Amino acid sequence: GTFKQHLRRKKQLGKNVVRTLKWVSEHKIITSESRNINVIENDSIYQLYDYGSDKNVFITIDCDHLGNIWFGGFLGAGIMSSANEPVFFPEFKDILIIKILFSDKNKLLVGTRSGYYEINITSAQKGNLQYNIEQPYPELVGKEINHIYCDRQNNIWISCVTDGVYQIENGEIKRH
């Protein structure tokens, strides 16, 4: 086919640094910049939210099965509310979030500079965020996480900055 250039600002190319792309559907992609969440939809791009300052709020993003947008960055992790305003998890206040990923429809995996977490979401309805956070693997407490990946067999792969790669299969660390 052909390529189409998607820039919200035609000037200041350095301001158009996209940190994360998330495919949502055949016609919709969500992108994040340091302070923005944008939507590319049907050959156009528009801004969904602007935090207002370059705080690297949106280093990583993902969507759940209901279309909610989840994010992580220098100010912690959270969800975009129905009013497109960020709602932060107080447990992650000012903790650098490196990567978030949904492994199934209710489990958000979180990689930080201080370890790996799993958040079981029981409700993400309007203004009613209910969840349980745990660090299920003592081996990963305090480790600086670099990336999280879920393969076709639903194994979770976690790479660490200085401690190699872990494979989690059926809730247990299978390889390190």
Coordinates of C-alpha atoms in Angstrom, one line a residue:
G1 CA 0.0 0.0 0.0
T2 CA 1.0 3.5 0.8
F3 CA 2.3 5.3 3.8
K4 CA 0.6 8.1 5.6
Q5 CA 2.4 10.6 7.9
H6 CA 0.6 11.1 11.2
L7 CA 1.9 14.1 13.0
R8 CA -0.3 16.2 15.2
R9 CA 2.1 19.2 15.1
K10 CA 3.6 19.9 11.7
K11 CA 6.6 21.7 13.2
Q12 CA 9.0 20.8 16.1
L13 CA 9.5 17.2 15.0
G14 CA 11.2 16.4 18.3
K15 CA 7.9 17.0 20.1
N16 CA 6.3 14.2 18.1
V17 CA 8.3 11.4 19.8
V18 CA 5.9 8.5 20.1
R19 CA 6.7 6.2 23.1
T20 CA 4.1 3.5 22.7
L21 CA 1.7 2.3 20.0
K22 CA -1.3 0.1 20.9
W23 CA -3.4 -1.5 18.2
V24 CA -7.0 -1.5 19.4
S25 CA -9.0 -2.4 16.3
E26 CA -8.6 -2.5 12.5
H27 CA -9.2 1.2 12.3
K28 CA -7.9 2.5 15.7
I29 CA -4.4 2.8 17.2
I30 CA -3.6 4.6 20.5
T31 CA -0.3 6.3 20.8
S32 CA 1.5 8.0 23.7
E33 CA 4.0 10.7 24.0
S34 CA 5.6 12.0 27.2
R35 CA 2.5 14.0 28.2
N36 CA -0.2 13.0 25.6
I37 CA -2.4 10.1 24.6
N38 CA -3.5 10.3 21.0
V39 CA -5.8 8.3 18.8
I40 CA -5.1 7.4 15.1
E41 CA -8.5 6.5 13.7
N42 CA -9.6 6.2 10.1
D43 CA -6.7 8.1 8.6
S44 CA -6.7 11.0 11.1
I45 CA -5.0 11.7 14.4
Y46 CA -6.4 13.5 17.4
Q47 CA -5.4 14.2 21.0
L48 CA -7.3 12.3 23.6
Y49 CA -5.5 13.8 26.6
D50 CA -2.7 16.3 27.4
Y51 CA -1.2 16.2 30.9
G52 CA 0.1 19.7 30.5
S53 CA 3.7 19.2 31.3
D54 CA 6.5 16.9 30.2
K55 CA 6.6 14.5 33.2
N56 CA 6.8 11.3 31.1
V57 CA 3.4 10.2 32.4
F58 CA 2.7 7.9 29.5
I59 CA 5.8 5.8 29.0
T60 CA 3.7 2.7 28.5
I61 CA 0.0 2.1 27.6
D62 CA -2.3 -0.8 27.1
C63 CA -6.1 -1.3 26.7
D64 CA -8.3 -3.8 28.4
H65 CA -11.1 -5.9 26.8
L66 CA -13.6 -3.1 27.6
G67 CA -11.5 -0.4 25.8
N68 CA -10.2 1.3 28.9
I69 CA -6.8 2.9 28.5
W70 CA -4.2 2.0 31.2
F71 CA -0.9 3.8 31.5
G72 CA 2.4 4.0 33.4
G73 CA 5.3 6.4 33.7
F74 CA 7.2 8.6 36.1
L75 CA 4.2 9.4 38.2
G76 CA 3.0 5.8 38.6
A77 CA 0.3 3.7 37.0
G78 CA -3.4 4.3 36.4
I79 CA -6.4 4.3 34.1
M80 CA -8.0 7.0 32.0
S81 CA -11.4 7.8 33.5
S82 CA -14.6 8.0 31.5
A83 CA -14.0 11.8 31.4
N84 CA -10.5 11.1 29.9
E85 CA -8.7 12.2 33.1
P86 CA -6.0 10.0 34.6
V87 CA -6.8 8.1 37.8
F88 CA -3.6 6.9 39.5
F89 CA -3.1 3.8 41.7
P90 CA -2.0 5.3 45.1
E91 CA 0.2 2.3 45.7
F92 CA 2.5 3.3 42.7
K93 CA 2.7 7.0 43.5
D94 CA 5.9 8.4 42.0
I95 CA 7.2 4.9 41.2
L96 CA 8.7 4.7 37.7
I97 CA 6.6 2.3 35.6
I98 CA 8.6 0.8 32.8
K99 CA 6.0 -1.6 31.2
I100 CA 2.3 -2.5 31.7
L101 CA 0.6 -5.4 29.9
F102 CA -2.7 -7.2 30.2
S103 CA -2.1 -10.9 30.3
D104 CA -5.8 -11.7 30.3
K105 CA -8.9 -9.6 30.5
N106 CA -8.6 -8.8 34.3
K107 CA -4.9 -9.1 35.1
L108 CA -2.6 -6.1 34.5
L109 CA 1.2 -6.9 34.7
V110 CA 3.4 -4.1 35.8
G111 CA 7.2 -3.8 35.5
T112 CA 8.9 -1.1 37.6
R113 CA 12.4 -0.2 38.7
S114 CA 11.7 -1.9 42.0
G115 CA 10.1 -5.1 40.8
Y116 CA 7.3 -7.0 39.1
Y117 CA 3.6 -6.6 40.2
E118 CA 0.3 -8.2 39.2
I119 CA -2.9 -6.2 39.5
N120 CA -6.1 -8.2 39.5
I121 CA -8.8 -5.8 38.4
T122 CA -12.3 -6.7 39.8
S123 CA -14.0 -3.5 38.6
A124 CA -13.0 -0.7 36.3
Q125 CA -16.4 0.9 36.0
K126 CA -17.0 4.7 36.1
G127 CA -15.4 6.0 39.2
N128 CA -15.4 2.5 40.8
L129 CA -11.9 1.1 40.4
Q130 CA -11.5 -2.1 42.5
Y131 CA -8.3 -4.1 42.4
N132 CA -5.8 -6.3 44.3
I133 CA -2.0 -5.7 43.9
E134 CA 0.6 -8.4 44.6
Q135 CA 4.2 -9.3 44.0
P136 CA 3.8 -13.0 43.5
Y137 CA 7.4 -13.9 42.8
P138 CA 9.9 -13.1 45.6
E139 CA 12.7 -13.6 43.0
L140 CA 11.5 -10.4 41.2
V141 CA 11.1 -8.2 44.2
G142 CA 13.5 -5.3 44.0
K143 CA 14.6 -6.2 40.4
E144 CA 14.6 -3.5 37.7
I145 CA 12.2 -4.7 35.1
N146 CA 13.0 -3.9 31.5
H147 CA 10.1 -5.5 29.6
I148 CA 7.1 -7.9 29.9
Y149 CA 5.9 -10.1 27.1
C150 CA 3.1 -12.7 26.9
D151 CA 3.6 -15.4 24.3
R152 CA 1.0 -17.5 22.4
Q153 CA 0.9 -20.2 25.1
N154 CA 0.2 -17.4 27.7
N155 CA 3.7 -17.7 29.3
I156 CA 4.9 -14.5 30.7
W157 CA 8.4 -13.4 29.9
I158 CA 10.1 -10.8 32.1
S159 CA 13.4 -9.2 31.2
C160 CA 15.4 -7.5 33.9
V161 CA 18.1 -4.8 33.5
T162 CA 20.8 -6.8 35.3
D163 CA 19.3 -10.2 36.1
G164 CA 18.4 -11.9 32.8
V165 CA 15.1 -13.2 31.7
Y166 CA 12.4 -15.1 33.6
Q167 CA 9.7 -17.3 32.1
I168 CA 6.5 -17.8 34.1
E169 CA 4.3 -20.7 33.1
N170 CA 1.1 -21.5 35.0
G171 CA 1.9 -19.2 37.9
E172 CA 5.4 -20.5 38.5
I173 CA 8.9 -19.4 37.4
K174 CA 9.9 -22.1 34.9
R175 CA 13.2 -20.7 33.7
H176 CA 15.7 -18.0 34.6

